[in-house]
PDB file of C-alpha atoms in Angstrom:
ATOM      1  CA  UNK K1098    -164.721 191.789  52.103  1.00 46.00           C
ATOM      2  CA  UNK K1099    -166.465 188.481  52.132  1.00 50.00           C
ATOM      3  CA  UNK K1100    -169.245 188.147  54.750  1.00 51.00           C
ATOM      4  CA  UNK K1101    -168.678 184.382  54.982  1.00 50.00           C
ATOM      5  CA  UNK K1102    -165.575 184.668  57.240  1.00 49.00           C
ATOM      6  CA  UNK K1103    -167.158 186.726  60.099  1.00 49.00           C
ATOM      7  CA  UNK K1104    -170.116 184.334  60.168  1.00 47.00           C
ATOM      8  CA  UNK K1105    -167.796 181.327  60.336  1.00 46.00           C
ATOM      9  CA  UNK K1106    -165.768 182.991  63.124  1.00 44.00           C
ATOM     10  CA  UNK K1107    -168.893 183.755  65.166  1.00 42.00           C
ATOM     11  CA  UNK K1108    -170.163 180.195  64.698  1.00 44.00           C
ATOM     12  CA  UNK K1109    -166.851 178.730  65.906  1.00 43.00           C
ATOM     13  CA  UNK K1110    -166.764 181.136  68.879  1.00 42.00           C
ATOM     14  CA  UNK K1111    -170.325 180.235  69.888  1.00 46.00           C
ATOM     15  CA  UNK K1112    -169.613 176.500  69.599  1.00 44.00           C
ATOM     16  CA  UNK K1113    -166.430 176.844  71.680  1.00 45.00           C
ATOM     17  CA  UNK K1114    -168.195 178.756  74.439  1.00 41.00           C
ATOM     18  CA  UNK K1115    -171.090 176.308  74.491  1.00 41.00           C
ATOM     19  CA  UNK K1116    -168.690 173.369  74.717  1.00 43.00           C
ATOM     20  CA  UNK K1117    -166.736 175.053  77.515  1.00 35.00           C
ATOM     21  CA  UNK K1118    -169.846 175.763  79.580  1.00 35.00           C
ATOM     22  CA  UNK K1119    -171.156 172.230  79.074  1.00 32.00           C
ATOM     23  CA  UNK K1120    -167.818 170.787  80.214  1.00 32.00           C
ATOM     24  CA  UNK K1121    -167.665 172.839  83.434  1.00 28.00           C
ATOM     25  CA  UNK K1122    -171.321 172.860  84.508  1.00 25.00           C
ATOM     26  CA  UNK K1123    -171.642 169.253  85.822  1.00 27.00           C
ATOM     27  CA  UNK K1124    -168.594 169.672  88.091  1.00 22.00           C
ATOM     28  CA  UNK K1125    -170.029 172.775  89.724  1.00 26.00           C
ATOM     29  CA  UNK K1126    -173.418 171.132  90.186  1.00 23.00           C
ATOM     30  CA  UNK K1127    -171.837 167.988  91.656  1.00 29.00           C
ATOM     31  CA  UNK K1128    -169.783 170.067  94.069  1.00 34.00           C
ATOM     32  CA  UNK K1129    -172.841 172.016  95.195  1.00 39.00           C
ATOM     33  CA  UNK K1130    -174.828 168.827  95.842  1.00 44.00           C
ATOM     34  CA  UNK K1131    -171.989 166.995  97.565  1.00 43.00           C
ATOM     35  CA  UNK K1132    -171.314 169.318 100.511  1.00 67.00           C
ATOM     36  CA  UNK K1133    -173.274 170.705 103.458  1.00 78.00           C
ATOM     37  CA  UNK K1134    -172.053 172.388 106.612  1.00 87.00           C
ATOM     38  CA  UNK K1135    -172.109 170.552 109.948  1.00 91.00           C
ATOM     39  CA  UNK K1136    -175.432 169.712 111.598  1.00 93.00           C
ATOM     40  CA  UNK K1137    -173.836 169.368 115.034  1.00 94.00           C
ATOM     41  CA  UNK K1138    -170.546 170.193 116.689  1.00 95.00           C
ATOM     42  CA  UNK K1139    -168.179 167.236 117.163  1.00 95.00           C
ATOM     43  CA  UNK K1140    -168.228 165.651 120.624  1.00 96.00           C
ATOM     44  CA  UNK K1141    -164.506 166.366 120.982  1.00 95.00           C
ATOM     45  CA  UNK K1142    -165.081 170.125 121.407  1.00 96.00           C
ATOM     46  CA  UNK K1143    -168.348 170.002 123.369  1.00 97.00           C
ATOM     47  CA  UNK K1144    -168.412 170.998 127.004  1.00 97.00           C
ATOM     48  CA  UNK K1145    -167.785 174.033 129.175  1.00 97.00           C
ATOM     49  CA  UNK K1146    -164.431 175.735 128.663  1.00 97.00           C
ATOM     50  CA  UNK K1147    -162.807 178.565 130.635  1.00 97.00           C
ATOM     51  CA  UNK K1148    -160.076 181.007 129.743  1.00 96.00           C
ATOM     52  CA  UNK K1149    -158.577 183.774 131.837  1.00 96.00           C
ATOM     53  CA  UNK K1150    -157.356 187.213 130.802  1.00 94.00           C
ATOM     54  CA  UNK K1151    -154.523 188.197 133.118  1.00 91.00           C
ATOM     55  CA  UNK K1152    -154.725 191.870 132.085  1.00 92.00           C
ATOM     56  CA  UNK K1153    -158.405 192.380 132.904  1.00 94.00           C
ATOM     57  CA  UNK K1154    -158.417 189.666 135.635  1.00 95.00           C
ATOM     58  CA  UNK K1155    -161.549 188.184 134.110  1.00 96.00           C
ATOM     59  CA  UNK K1156    -162.710 184.670 133.265  1.00 96.00           C
ATOM     60  CA  UNK K1157    -164.395 183.898 129.949  1.00 96.00           C
ATOM     61  CA  UNK K1158    -166.763 180.970 129.627  1.00 96.00           C
ATOM     62  CA  UNK K1159    -167.411 179.108 126.375  1.00 96.00           C
ATOM     63  CA  UNK K1160    -170.096 176.444 126.338  1.00 97.00           C
ATOM     64  CA  UNK K1161    -170.508 174.173 123.321  1.00 97.00           C
ATOM     65  CA  UNK K1162    -173.391 171.719 122.951  1.00 97.00           C
ATOM     66  CA  UNK K1163    -174.465 169.714 119.912  1.00 96.00           C
ATOM     67  CA  UNK K1164    -176.127 172.731 118.261  1.00 96.00           C
ATOM     68  CA  UNK K1165    -175.240 175.788 120.375  1.00 96.00           C
ATOM     69  CA  UNK K1166    -172.139 177.784 121.162  1.00 96.00           C
ATOM     70  CA  UNK K1167    -172.262 180.408 123.895  1.00 96.00           C
ATOM     71  CA  UNK K1168    -169.710 182.967 125.028  1.00 92.00           C
ATOM     72  CA  UNK K1169    -170.611 184.391 128.424  1.00 86.00           C
ATOM     73  CA  UNK K1170    -174.127 185.729 127.659  1.00 86.00           C
ATOM     74  CA  UNK K1171    -174.119 185.521 123.842  1.00 92.00           C
ATOM     75  CA  UNK K1172    -175.692 182.369 122.411  1.00 95.00           C
ATOM     76  CA  UNK K1173    -175.267 181.237 118.798  1.00 94.00           C
ATOM     77  CA  UNK K1174    -177.313 178.468 117.174  1.00 94.00           C
ATOM     78  CA  UNK K1175    -175.739 176.103 114.648  1.00 94.00           C
ATOM     79  CA  UNK K1176    -177.593 175.713 111.355  1.00 88.00           C
ATOM     80  CA  UNK K1177    -176.700 173.719 108.261  1.00 83.00           C
ATOM     81  CA  UNK K1178    -176.718 174.906 104.655  1.00 79.00           C
ATOM     82  CA  UNK K1179    -175.092 173.975 101.363  1.00 77.00           C
ATOM     83  CA  UNK K1180    -172.286 176.514 101.492  1.00 69.00           C
ATOM     84  CA  UNK K1181    -170.219 177.898 104.368  1.00 60.00           C
ATOM     85  CA  UNK K1182    -169.706 181.237 102.627  1.00 65.00           C
ATOM     86  CA  UNK K1183    -173.301 182.052 101.779  1.00 63.00           C
ATOM     87  CA  UNK K1184    -173.616 185.347 103.630  1.00 59.00           C
ATOM     88  CA  UNK K1185    -174.912 188.511 102.048  1.00 62.00           C
ATOM     89  CA  UNK K1186    -173.297 191.412 103.937  1.00 59.00           C
ATOM     90  CA  UNK K1187    -175.489 193.980 102.180  1.00 59.00           C
ATOM     91  CA  UNK K1188    -178.733 192.259 103.205  1.00 59.00           C
ATOM     92  CA  UNK K1189    -180.658 192.850 106.406  1.00 61.00           C
ATOM     93  CA  UNK K1190    -179.333 190.470 109.058  1.00 65.00           C
ATOM     94  CA  UNK K1191    -182.324 188.225 109.664  1.00 73.00           C
ATOM     95  CA  UNK K1192    -180.470 185.740 111.862  1.00 76.00           C
ATOM     96  CA  UNK K1193    -177.797 187.571 113.900  1.00 79.00           C
ATOM     97  CA  UNK K1194    -177.386 184.651 116.329  1.00 87.00           C
ATOM     98  CA  UNK K1195    -177.047 181.850 113.759  1.00 87.00           C
ATOM     99  CA  UNK K1196    -173.730 180.314 112.793  1.00 89.00           C
ATOM    100  CA  UNK K1197    -172.553 177.633 110.389  1.00 87.00           C
ATOM    101  CA  UNK K1198    -169.581 175.322 110.906  1.00 90.00           C
ATOM    102  CA  UNK K1199    -167.411 173.092 108.785  1.00 89.00           C
ATOM    103  CA  UNK K1200    -164.277 170.959 109.021  1.00 89.00           C
ATOM    104  CA  UNK K1201    -161.143 172.774 107.878  1.00 88.00           C
ATOM    105  CA  UNK K1202    -157.642 171.442 107.257  1.00 87.00           C
ATOM    106  CA  UNK K1203    -154.628 173.683 106.762  1.00 84.00           C
ATOM    107  CA  UNK K1204    -151.786 173.035 104.340  1.00 79.00           C
ATOM    108  CA  UNK K1205    -149.753 171.819 107.346  1.00 80.00           C
ATOM    109  CA  UNK K1206    -152.492 169.231 108.091  1.00 86.00           C
ATOM    110  CA  UNK K1207    -153.941 170.916 111.178  1.00 88.00           C
ATOM    111  CA  UNK K1208    -157.627 170.126 111.666  1.00 92.00           C
ATOM    112  CA  UNK K1209    -160.088 172.747 112.918  1.00 93.00           C
ATOM    113  CA  UNK K1210    -163.794 173.384 113.218  1.00 94.00           C
ATOM    114  CA  UNK K1211    -164.397 176.575 111.244  1.00 90.00           C
ATOM    115  CA  UNK K1212    -167.343 178.734 112.347  1.00 91.00           C
ATOM    116  CA  UNK K1213    -168.863 181.547 110.355  1.00 86.00           C
ATOM    117  CA  UNK K1214    -171.814 183.845 111.095  1.00 84.00           C
ATOM    118  CA  UNK K1215    -174.919 183.086 109.028  1.00 79.00           C
ATOM    119  CA  UNK K1216    -174.968 186.479 107.274  1.00 76.00           C
ATOM    120  CA  UNK K1217    -171.197 187.003 107.252  1.00 77.00           C
ATOM    121  CA  UNK K1218    -169.986 187.868 103.783  1.00 70.00           C
ATOM    122  CA  UNK K1219    -166.343 188.720 104.438  1.00 71.00           C
ATOM    123  CA  UNK K1220    -163.713 187.815 107.016  1.00 74.00           C
ATOM    124  CA  UNK K1221    -161.984 184.623 107.995  1.00 79.00           C
ATOM    125  CA  UNK K1222    -164.369 183.369 110.664  1.00 86.00           C
ATOM    126  CA  UNK K1223    -163.201 181.591 113.813  1.00 91.00           C
ATOM    127  CA  UNK K1224    -161.473 178.236 114.176  1.00 93.00           C
ATOM    128  CA  UNK K1225    -161.538 175.781 117.096  1.00 95.00           C
ATOM    129  CA  UNK K1226    -159.362 172.751 117.741  1.00 95.00           C
ATOM    130  CA  UNK K1227    -159.290 170.230 120.593  1.00 96.00           C
ATOM    131  CA  UNK K1228    -155.739 169.761 121.844  1.00 95.00           C
ATOM    132  CA  UNK K1229    -153.906 168.438 124.907  1.00 94.00           C
ATOM    133  CA  UNK K1230    -151.368 170.753 126.475  1.00 94.00           C
ATOM    134  CA  UNK K1231    -148.512 169.628 128.713  1.00 93.00           C
ATOM    135  CA  UNK K1232    -148.680 171.951 131.707  1.00 93.00           C
ATOM    136  CA  UNK K1233    -146.682 171.354 134.876  1.00 92.00           C
ATOM    137  CA  UNK K1234    -145.883 167.767 133.855  1.00 93.00           C
ATOM    138  CA  UNK K1235    -149.522 166.811 133.191  1.00 95.00           C
ATOM    139  CA  UNK K1236    -151.616 166.820 130.024  1.00 96.00           C
ATOM    140  CA  UNK K1237    -154.819 168.874 130.083  1.00 96.00           C
ATOM    141  CA  UNK K1238    -157.502 168.905 127.385  1.00 96.00           C
ATOM    142  CA  UNK K1239    -157.711 172.342 125.821  1.00 97.00           C
ATOM    143  CA  UNK K1240    -159.824 174.199 123.279  1.00 96.00           C
ATOM    144  CA  UNK K1241    -157.464 176.082 120.971  1.00 95.00           C
ATOM    145  CA  UNK K1242    -159.099 179.189 119.479  1.00 95.00           C
ATOM    146  CA  UNK K1243    -157.472 180.767 116.410  1.00 93.00           C
ATOM    147  CA  UNK K1244    -158.583 183.508 114.051  1.00 90.00           C
ATOM    148  CA  UNK K1245    -157.405 185.835 111.338  1.00 86.00           C
ATOM    149  CA  UNK K1246    -155.968 185.216 107.898  1.00 82.00           C
ATOM    150  CA  UNK K1247    -152.900 183.428 109.293  1.00 85.00           C
ATOM    151  CA  UNK K1248    -154.783 181.464 111.977  1.00 88.00           C
ATOM    152  CA  UNK K1249    -153.221 183.340 114.872  1.00 90.00           C
ATOM    153  CA  UNK K1250    -153.614 181.845 118.335  1.00 92.00           C
ATOM    154  CA  UNK K1251    -156.152 183.898 120.229  1.00 92.00           C
ATOM    155  CA  UNK K1252    -156.677 181.793 123.319  1.00 93.00           C
ATOM    156  CA  UNK K1253    -156.627 178.419 125.038  1.00 95.00           C
ATOM    157  CA  UNK K1254    -159.569 177.347 127.177  1.00 96.00           C
ATOM    158  CA  UNK K1255    -159.665 174.576 129.764  1.00 97.00           C
ATOM    159  CA  UNK K1256    -162.393 172.678 131.623  1.00 97.00           C
ATOM    160  CA  UNK K1257    -161.227 174.151 134.942  1.00 96.00           C
ATOM    161  CA  UNK K1258    -161.112 177.808 136.023  1.00 97.00           C
ATOM    162  CA  UNK K1259    -158.108 177.007 138.213  1.00 96.00           C
ATOM    163  CA  UNK K1260    -156.061 175.647 135.280  1.00 96.00           C
ATOM    164  CA  UNK K1261    -157.215 178.495 133.021  1.00 96.00           C
ATOM    165  CA  UNK K1262    -155.948 181.098 135.494  1.00 96.00           C
ATOM    166  CA  UNK K1263    -152.719 179.275 136.339  1.00 95.00           C
ATOM    167  CA  UNK K1264    -151.694 178.865 132.681  1.00 94.00           C
ATOM    168  CA  UNK K1265    -153.312 181.980 131.182  1.00 93.00           C
ATOM    169  CA  UNK K1266    -150.060 183.188 129.597  1.00 89.00           C
ATOM    170  CA  UNK K1267    -148.661 179.823 128.484  1.00 90.00           C
ATOM    171  CA  UNK K1268    -147.179 179.673 124.979  1.00 90.00           C
ATOM    172  CA  UNK K1269    -146.861 176.486 122.960  1.00 90.00           C
ATOM    173  CA  UNK K1270    -144.573 175.371 120.162  1.00 88.00           C
ATOM    174  CA  UNK K1271    -146.115 175.772 116.732  1.00 86.00           C
ATOM    175  CA  UNK K1272    -148.541 178.545 117.695  1.00 89.00           C
ATOM    176  CA  UNK K1273    -148.708 181.626 115.510  1.00 89.00           C
ATOM    177  CA  UNK K1274    -149.200 185.029 117.111  1.00 86.00           C
ATOM    178  CA  UNK K1275    -150.205 188.266 115.460  1.00 82.00           C
ATOM    179  CA  UNK K1276    -147.030 190.372 115.244  1.00 80.00           C
ATOM    180  CA  UNK K1277    -149.070 193.604 115.512  1.00 78.00           C
ATOM    181  CA  UNK K1278    -150.572 192.866 118.944  1.00 70.00           C
TER     182      UNK K1278
END
């Protein structure tokens, strides 16, 4: 067998792989440089929001500022980084109260603020959307909270405890609910 053919094959293979990596590398680098997570939460979702659980008869308070999100007594600080999904679940959690956020759009053109824990490596994260709900003939601003792989509606929060309690079990057209709950 002639040794010239394997050498030619290996040379062509090496050249092809080198050309392929050179063609794809600039796109990946450009994508990495072009995107950072949010440095502050949008003004549209900031404020104090209340929801009510009719089963436990308990109010839940969510407070969102420019760089903090708190749920009752838990406070999370917003930090920016190059990639939303940069968590290392196997690493020691150095920042358990840090979160990152980004704009997310679904295939049906719904717009959300997607939050993710700093060290979170798996899971879908949580999504928030400012909406207006027609309740009792009047529109009320609401914070729509969805989660899970299919963006299931988890809750609606309102600026008033009274409205939150009165409409705690309201359902709205277009919402998705987990069929297993």
